[in-house]
Short mmCIF file of C-alpha atoms in Angstrom, two decimals:
data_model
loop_
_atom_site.label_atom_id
_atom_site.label_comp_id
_atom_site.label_asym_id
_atom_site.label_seq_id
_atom_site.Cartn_x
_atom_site.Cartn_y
_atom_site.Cartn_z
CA UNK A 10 -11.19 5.08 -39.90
CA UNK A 11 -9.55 8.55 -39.61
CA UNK A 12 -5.98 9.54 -40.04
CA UNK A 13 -5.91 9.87 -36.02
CA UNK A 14 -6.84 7.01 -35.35
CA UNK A 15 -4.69 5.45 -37.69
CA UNK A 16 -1.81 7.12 -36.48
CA UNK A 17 -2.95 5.15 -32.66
CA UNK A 18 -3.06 2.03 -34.60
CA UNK A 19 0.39 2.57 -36.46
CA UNK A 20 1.99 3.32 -32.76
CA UNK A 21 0.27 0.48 -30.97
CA UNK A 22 1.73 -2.16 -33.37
CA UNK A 23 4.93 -0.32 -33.82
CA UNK A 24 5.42 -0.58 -29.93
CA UNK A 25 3.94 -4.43 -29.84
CA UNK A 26 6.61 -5.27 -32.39
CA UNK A 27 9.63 -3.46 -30.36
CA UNK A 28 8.55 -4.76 -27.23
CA UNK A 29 8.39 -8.31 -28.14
CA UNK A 30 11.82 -7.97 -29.76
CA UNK A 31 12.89 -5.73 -26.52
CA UNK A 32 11.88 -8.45 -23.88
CA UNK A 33 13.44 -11.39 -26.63
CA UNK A 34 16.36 -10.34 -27.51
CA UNK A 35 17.01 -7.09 -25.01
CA UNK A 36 17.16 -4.62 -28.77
CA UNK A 37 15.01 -2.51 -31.00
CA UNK A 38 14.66 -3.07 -34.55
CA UNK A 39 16.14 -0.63 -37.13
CA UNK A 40 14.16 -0.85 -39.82
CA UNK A 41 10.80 -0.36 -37.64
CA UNK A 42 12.63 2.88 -36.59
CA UNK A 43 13.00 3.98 -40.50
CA UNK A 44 9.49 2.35 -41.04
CA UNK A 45 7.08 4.11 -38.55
CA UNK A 46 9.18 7.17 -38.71
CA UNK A 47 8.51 7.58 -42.00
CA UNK A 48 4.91 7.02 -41.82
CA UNK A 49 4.53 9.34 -38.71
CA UNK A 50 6.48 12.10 -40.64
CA UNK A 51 4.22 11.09 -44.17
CA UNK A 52 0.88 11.24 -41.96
CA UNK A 53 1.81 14.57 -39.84
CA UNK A 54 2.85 16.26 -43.54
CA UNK A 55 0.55 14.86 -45.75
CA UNK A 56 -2.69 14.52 -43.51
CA UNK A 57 -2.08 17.00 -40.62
CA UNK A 58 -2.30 14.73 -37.84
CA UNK A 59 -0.46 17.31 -36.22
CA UNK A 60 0.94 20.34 -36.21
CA UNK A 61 4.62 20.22 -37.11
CA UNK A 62 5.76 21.82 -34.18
CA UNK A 63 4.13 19.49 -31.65
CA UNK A 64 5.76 17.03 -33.89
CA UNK A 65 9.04 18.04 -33.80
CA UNK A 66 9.10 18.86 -30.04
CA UNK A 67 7.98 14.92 -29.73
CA UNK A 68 11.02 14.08 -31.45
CA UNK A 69 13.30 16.51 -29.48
CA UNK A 70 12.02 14.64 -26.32
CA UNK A 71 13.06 11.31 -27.43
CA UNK A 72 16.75 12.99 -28.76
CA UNK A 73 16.72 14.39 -24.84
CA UNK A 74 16.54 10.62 -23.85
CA UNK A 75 19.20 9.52 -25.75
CA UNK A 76 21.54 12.42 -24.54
CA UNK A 77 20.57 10.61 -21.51
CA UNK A 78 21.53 7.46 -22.40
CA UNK A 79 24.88 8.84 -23.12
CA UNK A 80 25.31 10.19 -20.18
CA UNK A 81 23.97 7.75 -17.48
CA UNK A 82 26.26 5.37 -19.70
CA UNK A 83 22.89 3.60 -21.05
CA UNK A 84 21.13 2.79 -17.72
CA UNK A 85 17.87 3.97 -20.42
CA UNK A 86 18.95 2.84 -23.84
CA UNK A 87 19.93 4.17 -26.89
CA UNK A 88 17.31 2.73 -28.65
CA UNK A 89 14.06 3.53 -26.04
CA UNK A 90 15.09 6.77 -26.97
CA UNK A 91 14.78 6.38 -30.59
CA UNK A 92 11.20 4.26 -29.77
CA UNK A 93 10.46 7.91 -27.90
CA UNK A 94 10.72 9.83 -30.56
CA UNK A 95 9.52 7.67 -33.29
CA UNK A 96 6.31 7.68 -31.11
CA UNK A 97 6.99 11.60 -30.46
CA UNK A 98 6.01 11.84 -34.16
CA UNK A 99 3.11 10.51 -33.66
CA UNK A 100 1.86 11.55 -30.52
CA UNK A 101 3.57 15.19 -30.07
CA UNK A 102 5.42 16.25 -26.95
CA UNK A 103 2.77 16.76 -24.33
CA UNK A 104 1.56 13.13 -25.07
CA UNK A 105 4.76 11.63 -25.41
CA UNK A 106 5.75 13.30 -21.97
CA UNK A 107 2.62 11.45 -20.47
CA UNK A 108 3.32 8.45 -22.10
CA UNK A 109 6.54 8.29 -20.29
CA UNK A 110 5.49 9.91 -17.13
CA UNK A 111 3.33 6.66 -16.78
CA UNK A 112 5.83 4.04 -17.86
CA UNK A 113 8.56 5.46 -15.70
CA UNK A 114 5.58 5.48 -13.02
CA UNK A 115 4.77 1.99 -14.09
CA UNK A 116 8.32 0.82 -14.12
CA UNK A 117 8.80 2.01 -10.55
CA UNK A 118 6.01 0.41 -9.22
CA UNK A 119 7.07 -3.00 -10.23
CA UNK A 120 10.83 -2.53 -10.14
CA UNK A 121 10.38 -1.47 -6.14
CA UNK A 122 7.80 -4.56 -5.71
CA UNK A 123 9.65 -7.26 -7.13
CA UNK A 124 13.02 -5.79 -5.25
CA UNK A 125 11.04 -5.93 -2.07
CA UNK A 126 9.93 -9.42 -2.79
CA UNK A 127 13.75 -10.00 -3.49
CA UNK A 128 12.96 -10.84 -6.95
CA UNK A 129 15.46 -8.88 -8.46
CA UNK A 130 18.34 -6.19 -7.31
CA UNK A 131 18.56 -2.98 -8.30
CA UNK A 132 20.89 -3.69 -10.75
CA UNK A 133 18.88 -5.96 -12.51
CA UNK A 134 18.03 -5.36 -16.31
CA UNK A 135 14.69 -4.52 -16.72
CA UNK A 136 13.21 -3.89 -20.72
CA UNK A 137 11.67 -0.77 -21.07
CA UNK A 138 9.40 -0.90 -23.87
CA UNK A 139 6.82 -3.12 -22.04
CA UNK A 140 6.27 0.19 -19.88
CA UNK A 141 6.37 2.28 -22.53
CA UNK A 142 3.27 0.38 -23.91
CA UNK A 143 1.65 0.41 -20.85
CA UNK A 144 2.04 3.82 -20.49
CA UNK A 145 0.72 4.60 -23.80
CA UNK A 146 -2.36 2.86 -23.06
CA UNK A 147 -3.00 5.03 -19.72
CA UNK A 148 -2.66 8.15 -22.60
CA UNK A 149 -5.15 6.39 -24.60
CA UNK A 150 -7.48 5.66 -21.41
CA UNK A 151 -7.06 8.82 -19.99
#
């Protein structure tokens, strides 16, 4: 196995472990911030996963979400920002646009179904992180 693909690996279970604690107990965990940020920084540095520009413009995206967050008053969350750009290390800013052009995509799509089923209401809280895997995946399939 590859640094590359390692650095897919490292993202996949970072995002398995966030999402399960996402949809559980509606938060990220901390420490898996510090954890696979530190990795993603150590592999882009020490094994040139990526260049460190692409790297740093991935981050920069997920900072851009959390000015977001701030502003809409968290209707995205502070910490699916930080998830962002934890995985912006990773990824790099063209994928980690993708990757949320799809789970906002995603997100729609079933946010607009289950409101016309009258599942839920628009104001409904709906985790994020379960899209952001999904959408990852369609960056992996496609």
């Amino acid at each position: 196995m590859d640094m590359k693909q390692a650095a897919k690996l490292l993202v996949v279970i970072f995002l398995l472990i966030n999402t399960y604690w996402d949809m559980k107990k509606r938060e990220i965990l901390l420490w898996s911030i510090f954890l696979f940020g530190s990795l993603g920084v150590g592999l882009m540095l020490v094994f040139k996963t990526m260049t460190l520009s692409s790297g740093i413009c991935g981050v920069f995206f997920g900072v851009a979400v959390i000015g977001c967050a701030y502003i809409t008053r968290q209707a995205i969350g502070y910490g699916d920002g930080l998830v962002i750009a934890v995985c912006g290390v990773y990824l790099g800013f063209l994928q980690v646009f993708v990757m949320v052009f799809y789970a906002l995509l995603i997100c729609c799509s079933v946010s607009v179904a289950l409101i016309a089923v009258k599942k839920c209401t628009y104001r409904t809280y709906v985790p994020f992180l379960p899209y952001l895997l999904a959408g990852y995946g369609c960056v992996i399939l496609f």
